[in-house]
Structure formats: C-alpha cells, structure tokens
Tab-separated table of C-alpha atoms in Angstrom:
chain	number	residue	atom	x	y	z
A	573	ILE	CA	-25.476	13.817	-2.876
A	574	ALA	CA	-27.108	11.113	-0.781
A	575	LEU	CA	-27.605	11.290	2.966
A	576	ASP	CA	-26.014	7.927	3.742
A	577	ASN	CA	-24.612	7.410	7.238
A	578	ILE	CA	-24.871	11.051	8.278
A	579	VAL	CA	-24.389	11.484	12.026
A	580	LEU	CA	-25.863	14.580	13.635
A	581	GLY	CA	-26.574	13.985	17.311
A	582	SER	CA	-28.972	15.734	19.657
A	583	LYS	CA	-26.681	18.744	20.196
A	584	PHE	CA	-26.631	19.516	16.475
A	585	THR	CA	-30.389	19.203	16.005
A	586	LYS	CA	-31.087	21.284	19.114
A	587	ALA	CA	-28.633	23.977	18.026
A	588	ALA	CA	-30.188	24.081	14.552
A	589	SER	CA	-33.674	24.487	16.010
A	590	GLU	CA	-32.577	27.239	18.387
A	591	PHE	CA	-30.754	29.059	15.586
A	592	LYS	CA	-33.820	28.954	13.350
A	593	GLU	CA	-35.955	30.389	16.154
A	594	ARG	CA	-33.383	33.018	17.156
A	595	ALA	CA	-32.453	34.084	13.626
A	596	PRO	CA	-35.299	33.320	11.231
A	597	GLY	CA	-35.072	34.020	7.517
A	598	ARG	CA	-31.366	33.349	7.132
A	599	ASN	CA	-29.893	32.100	3.842
A	600	ALA	CA	-26.607	30.263	3.348
A	601	LEU	CA	-24.298	29.998	0.361
A	602	VAL	CA	-21.742	27.281	-0.341
A	603	LEU	CA	-18.607	27.613	-2.451
A	604	GLY	CA	-16.771	24.483	-3.523
A	605	GLY	CA	-19.836	22.300	-3.134
A	606	THR	CA	-18.564	19.567	-5.466
A	607	GLY	CA	-15.514	18.863	-3.292
A	608	GLU	CA	-15.576	16.317	-0.510
A	609	VAL	CA	-15.924	18.792	2.379
A	610	GLY	CA	-18.328	20.956	0.399
A	611	ARG	CA	-20.588	17.995	-0.347
A	612	GLU	CA	-20.719	17.191	3.354
A	613	VAL	CA	-21.458	20.815	4.245
A	614	ILE	CA	-24.409	20.779	1.856
A	615	LYS	CA	-25.727	17.585	3.466
A	616	HIS	CA	-25.552	19.036	6.954
A	617	LEU	CA	-27.089	22.358	5.954
A	618	MET	CA	-29.992	20.686	4.186
A	619	VAL	CA	-30.754	18.180	6.921
A	620	SER	CA	-30.584	20.874	9.611
A	621	ASP	CA	-33.454	22.832	8.010
A	622	ALA	CA	-32.025	25.895	9.770
A	623	PHE	CA	-31.821	28.122	6.692
A	624	ASP	CA	-34.629	29.265	4.426
A	625	LYS	CA	-32.413	28.770	1.371
A	626	VAL	CA	-29.078	27.120	0.622
A	627	THR	CA	-27.444	28.353	-2.590
A	628	VAL	CA	-24.617	26.325	-4.069
A	629	PHE	CA	-22.381	28.202	-6.483
A	630	THR	CA	-20.737	25.651	-8.727
A	631	ARG	CA	-19.307	25.135	-12.182
A	632	ARG	CA	-20.992	21.776	-12.557
A	633	PRO	CA	-24.415	20.780	-11.220
A	634	ILE	CA	-24.855	18.490	-8.259
A	635	GLU	CA	-27.585	15.969	-7.599
A	636	TYR	CA	-29.202	16.115	-4.199
A	637	THR	CA	-31.647	13.478	-3.023
A	638	GLY	CA	-32.555	14.262	0.537
A	639	ALA	CA	-34.577	16.287	2.995
A	640	HIS	CA	-35.787	19.820	2.160
A	641	ALA	CA	-34.596	19.618	-1.454
A	642	GLU	CA	-36.901	22.498	-2.344
A	643	LYS	CA	-34.607	24.834	-0.400
A	644	LEU	CA	-31.534	24.003	-2.483
A	645	VAL	CA	-30.671	26.467	-5.256
A	646	GLN	CA	-27.824	25.978	-7.703
A	647	LYS	CA	-26.167	28.796	-9.621
A	648	PRO	CA	-23.245	28.851	-12.066
A	649	VAL	CA	-20.227	30.807	-10.886
A	650	ASP	CA	-17.369	32.815	-12.334
A	651	PHE	CA	-14.897	33.605	-9.577
A	652	GLU	CA	-13.171	36.227	-11.706
A	653	ASN	CA	-16.357	38.291	-12.137
A	654	THR	CA	-16.462	40.054	-8.787
A	655	GLU	CA	-19.408	42.293	-9.651
A	656	GLN	CA	-21.567	39.302	-10.559
A	657	LEU	CA	-20.499	37.530	-7.374
A	658	GLU	CA	-21.612	40.521	-5.328
A	659	ARG	CA	-25.038	40.501	-6.979
A	660	ASP	CA	-25.449	36.752	-6.552
A	661	PHE	CA	-24.285	36.728	-2.923
A	662	ALA	CA	-26.671	39.507	-1.855
A	663	GLY	CA	-29.350	38.272	0.521
A	664	HIS	CA	-27.208	35.548	2.100
A	665	SER	CA	-26.253	35.813	5.749
A	666	HIS	CA	-23.808	32.896	5.985
A	667	ALA	CA	-21.065	31.710	3.630
A	668	PHE	CA	-19.279	28.368	3.708
A	669	CYS	CA	-16.132	28.320	1.583
A	670	CYS	CA	-14.742	24.889	0.750
A	671	LEU	CA	-12.849	25.850	-2.383
A	672	GLY	CA	-9.607	24.053	-3.035
A	673	THR	CA	-7.510	22.094	-5.499
A	674	THR	CA	-4.049	20.536	-5.471
A	675	ARG	CA	-0.760	21.425	-7.082
A	676	ALA	CA	-0.639	17.955	-8.619
A	677	LYS	CA	-4.004	18.481	-10.283
A	678	SER	CA	-3.767	22.131	-11.325
A	679	GLY	CA	-0.075	23.033	-11.236
A	680	ALA	CA	1.440	25.703	-8.989
A	681	ASP	CA	-0.230	28.626	-10.762
A	682	GLY	CA	-3.592	26.877	-10.962
A	683	PHE	CA	-3.430	25.948	-7.296
A	684	TYR	CA	-2.718	29.552	-6.271
A	685	LYS	CA	-5.500	30.856	-8.480
A	686	VAL	CA	-8.095	28.626	-6.815
A	687	ASP	CA	-6.876	28.501	-3.220
A	688	HIS	CA	-5.946	32.161	-2.998
A	689	ASP	CA	-7.435	34.267	-5.789
A	690	TYR	CA	-10.839	32.605	-6.026
A	691	VAL	CA	-11.125	32.302	-2.244
A	692	VAL	CA	-10.188	35.945	-1.645
A	693	ASN	CA	-12.319	37.245	-4.540
A	694	SER	CA	-15.373	35.420	-3.238
A	695	ALA	CA	-14.720	36.608	0.315
A	696	LYS	CA	-14.521	40.229	-0.872
A	697	ALA	CA	-17.818	39.769	-2.691
A	698	CYS	CA	-19.367	38.282	0.450
A	699	LYS	CA	-18.220	41.263	2.486
A	700	THR	CA	-19.702	43.697	-0.043
A	701	ALA	CA	-22.927	41.662	0.010
A	702	ASN	CA	-23.079	42.036	3.824
A	703	VAL	CA	-22.587	38.373	4.689
A	704	GLU	CA	-22.585	38.174	8.489
A	705	HIS	CA	-20.590	34.999	9.041
A	706	TYR	CA	-17.855	33.691	6.744
A	707	SER	CA	-16.665	30.133	7.417
A	708	ILE	CA	-13.757	28.642	5.502
A	709	CYS	CA	-12.158	25.220	5.347
A	710	SER	CA	-8.433	25.953	5.292
A	711	SER	CA	-5.619	23.602	6.310
A	712	ALA	CA	-3.497	22.540	9.241
A	713	GLY	CA	-0.231	24.453	9.242
A	714	ALA	CA	-1.628	27.444	7.339
A	715	ASP	CA	0.917	30.247	7.689
A	716	LYS	CA	1.444	33.225	5.381
A	717	ASN	CA	5.167	33.077	6.192
A	718	SER	CA	5.574	29.384	5.432
A	719	MET	CA	8.273	28.280	2.993
A	720	PHE	CA	5.861	25.751	1.470
A	721	LEU	CA	3.448	26.844	-1.273
A	722	TYR	CA	0.431	24.970	0.099
A	723	THR	CA	0.502	26.215	3.680
A	724	LYS	CA	1.717	29.674	2.641
A	725	THR	CA	-1.169	30.101	0.200
A	726	LYS	CA	-3.697	28.959	2.788
A	727	GLY	CA	-2.186	31.318	5.355
A	728	GLN	CA	-2.246	34.286	2.980
A	729	ALA	CA	-5.918	33.716	2.206
A	730	GLU	CA	-6.754	33.388	5.903
A	731	ASP	CA	-4.917	36.593	6.770
A	732	GLU	CA	-6.623	38.636	4.062
A	733	ILE	CA	-10.079	37.344	4.969
A	734	GLN	CA	-9.600	38.069	8.663
A	735	ASN	CA	-8.767	41.680	7.796
A	736	MET	CA	-11.800	42.330	5.599
A	737	GLY	CA	-14.009	43.423	8.481
A	738	PHE	CA	-16.580	40.625	8.594
A	739	PRO	CA	-18.665	40.551	11.782
A	740	ARG	CA	-17.538	36.932	12.179
A	741	VAL	CA	-14.916	34.755	10.495
A	742	SER	CA	-14.509	31.082	11.388
A	743	ILE	CA	-11.493	29.171	10.092
A	744	PHE	CA	-11.277	25.387	10.165
A	745	ARG	CA	-7.856	23.772	9.775
A	746	PRO	CA	-8.096	20.053	9.067
A	747	ALA	CA	-5.092	17.794	8.620
A	748	MET	CA	-5.403	14.930	6.114
A	749	LEU	CA	-9.012	14.549	5.024
A	750	MET	CA	-10.391	11.027	5.267
A	751	CYS	CA	-13.107	10.277	2.722
A	752	ASP	CA	-14.157	8.173	-0.241
A	753	ARG	CA	-13.186	10.501	-3.063
A	754	ASP	CA	-15.036	10.604	-6.345
A	755	GLU	CA	-11.676	11.249	-7.955
A	756	SER	CA	-9.161	8.451	-7.750
A	757	ARG	CA	-5.906	9.710	-6.295
A	758	LEU	CA	-3.699	6.659	-5.892
A	759	LEU	CA	-0.941	8.316	-3.888
A	760	GLU	CA	-3.474	9.825	-1.489
A	761	LYS	CA	-5.126	6.459	-0.989
A	762	VAL	CA	-1.779	4.783	-0.341
A	763	ALA	CA	-0.827	7.534	2.115
A	764	THR	CA	-3.968	7.051	4.165
A	765	TYR	CA	-2.880	3.657	5.480
A	766	PRO	CA	0.168	4.804	7.480
A	767	ILE	CA	-1.700	7.983	8.446
A	768	LYS	CA	-4.519	5.918	9.938
A	769	PHE	CA	-1.989	3.878	11.892
A	770	LEU	CA	-0.030	6.893	13.136
A	771	ASP	CA	-3.210	8.737	14.032
A	772	LYS	CA	-3.942	6.024	16.585
A	773	LEU	CA	-0.612	6.829	18.238
A	774	VAL	CA	-1.232	10.579	18.284
A	775	PRO	CA	-5.044	10.881	18.142
A	776	GLY	CA	-6.495	13.974	16.552
A	777	MET	CA	-3.300	15.292	15.034
A	778	LEU	CA	-2.991	13.741	11.589
A	779	ALA	CA	-6.395	13.056	10.043
A	780	ILE	CA	-10.095	13.830	10.226
A	781	PRO	CA	-13.215	12.649	8.351
A	782	THR	CA	-14.647	15.191	5.926
A	783	SER	CA	-18.031	14.665	7.581
A	784	THR	CA	-16.596	15.803	10.928
A	785	VAL	CA	-15.179	18.977	9.385
A	786	ALA	CA	-18.560	19.758	7.831
A	787	TRP	CA	-20.455	18.966	11.040
A	788	THR	CA	-18.218	21.354	12.962
A	789	MET	CA	-18.507	24.134	10.389
A	790	VAL	CA	-22.299	23.989	10.299
A	791	ASP	CA	-22.831	23.444	14.028
A	792	ASN	CA	-20.522	26.371	14.761
A	793	ALA	CA	-22.651	28.593	12.529
A	794	PHE	CA	-25.632	27.916	14.773
A	795	SER	CA	-23.881	29.357	17.832
A	796	ALA	CA	-24.335	32.977	18.835
A	797	PRO	CA	-20.986	34.816	18.980
A	798	LYS	CA	-20.007	36.124	22.396
A	799	LYS	CA	-18.701	39.272	20.735
A	800	THR	CA	-18.361	40.896	17.334
A	801	PRO	CA	-16.253	41.284	15.357
A	802	LEU	CA	-14.981	37.775	15.967
A	803	ASN	CA	-12.168	35.888	14.263
A	804	GLU	CA	-11.874	32.297	15.436
A	805	ALA	CA	-9.941	29.235	14.296
A	806	PHE	CA	-10.320	25.522	14.996
A	807	SER	CA	-7.469	23.025	14.743
A	808	ASN	CA	-7.806	19.412	13.647
A	809	SER	CA	-7.789	18.135	17.224
A	810	GLU	CA	-10.267	20.785	18.371
A	811	MET	CA	-12.741	19.815	15.653
A	812	LEU	CA	-12.489	16.135	16.550
A	813	LYS	CA	-12.902	16.882	20.265
A	814	TYR	CA	-15.854	19.190	19.589
A	815	PHE	CA	-17.607	16.547	17.498
A	816	ASN	CA	-16.865	13.571	19.770
A	817	GLU	CA	-17.969	15.341	22.930
A	818	ALA	CA	-21.208	16.430	21.278
A	819	GLN	CA	-22.055	12.846	20.382
A	820	LYS	CA	-21.984	11.918	24.069
A	821	GLU	CA	-24.824	14.317	24.899
C-alpha cells in the first residue's frame, strides 16, 4: 500500500491531532484491509497518526510503505472462530469494517457468508471486546426488506449491528465505487463509463471514489459524538459533500 496522491486537507489533520490529544492511547482495527476501501482506510489511519496501533486482520498479508509503519500490526483471521476474534479484538477502541465480496465472484451463498455472516460475527466479537465505535462500509440502497440479495444482505447486517448495543455505530453507504482495482473486472470497468457521465448530470448520486469513502470514515471517527448511544448513517451524496466542503477550509 503506497501513499500516492492521498488528499487529507487541514480539517482532517486538525481533527486527527485533536482526537489524539482528547483520546490518547486508542487502537484501531481494520477488517477487509485488502479490498479497495479497506486499503484506503489503512492509508488514512496510518497517515493520521491518531492511533497508537492499527491492527489489520487479513487472510493474506499486505505491504505498507508509508508513514508510521511501526504502528501497523497484521494478524491472520478466521471469521468463523468467534472466540478467537474476541481475544484478538480486545484492546481496540475503534473498528473499521470494509468486508465484502460479490455474487459474481463468490456465488450467492459465498456472498451472504462474507457480507452478512462474517460481518455480523466480527461485529459481535467487537461488541464483546468493548469496541467503542464500529464503522462499516455498507452500500447505497441497503434495506433488510429489499427484494434484491445484495441490498437485502447489506440491510440485514446493518440492522443487526445497530441493535448490538455499541456506544456508537457509523454506517457509510456508497454507490458505485470508483477506483483502480487490483482485480480486473471487465464488466465493472465498462459500467464506469456511463456512470461517470450520468454522475455529472446528477452529482453525488451514482458514484464515489474509494479514497473519499475512507477519508469520511476515518475523519468521522475523530469527531466526538454529541450523544451515546449513537447510530448514524451517511449516504453517497453526504459523504461527497462532507469531503468537498472540508477541502475548502
């Protein structure tokens, strides 16, 4: 993971500094760190220097060449071993969940296992481990009552997590993710061209850079909640507006 073209802005760096002063000794964990949003979350966490430790739970190792590399810890993960998850998650105050696959890649059952079972299992382990703030990258249109598998699965996971009793849950619902994927997905690449065009007609509704999702997730973690418990959700357009306005400061 290289820190090429990362855009933070003065608001982000100020918020990170204030968080570190207000809440010293915090540790963050990342789930799904090899995915495109997860990789960006790791970048932003590491550059912020706001956490004493950033633990990435992953099935395959990542390479990180950037600031504060000594704070990055990598651990293997088994999302079906809840007791081990609880032990490994202990001592972390913040969790960033970016787990996800596709039906095309994993089949319907494999998709549900990752995007529901693994997400919910890890969230339960985080709750048992006393994680204070659980942030998750979900999807636009997430709805537990949806007739579509993708949005229904995302909505079910959201609903269960919001009812676990975390002090704070933050849900981020991006539309189409714009990035340079490591994996070549031809249909996705083809689809991005009309999406980019249409997004100019209805700005903020159809697409968002993965870096903007990550920026919003991490910057939001720096803010002090006005109340607890707190369940909050950010739409695609809200994330874009939040990021763009911050860059003007």
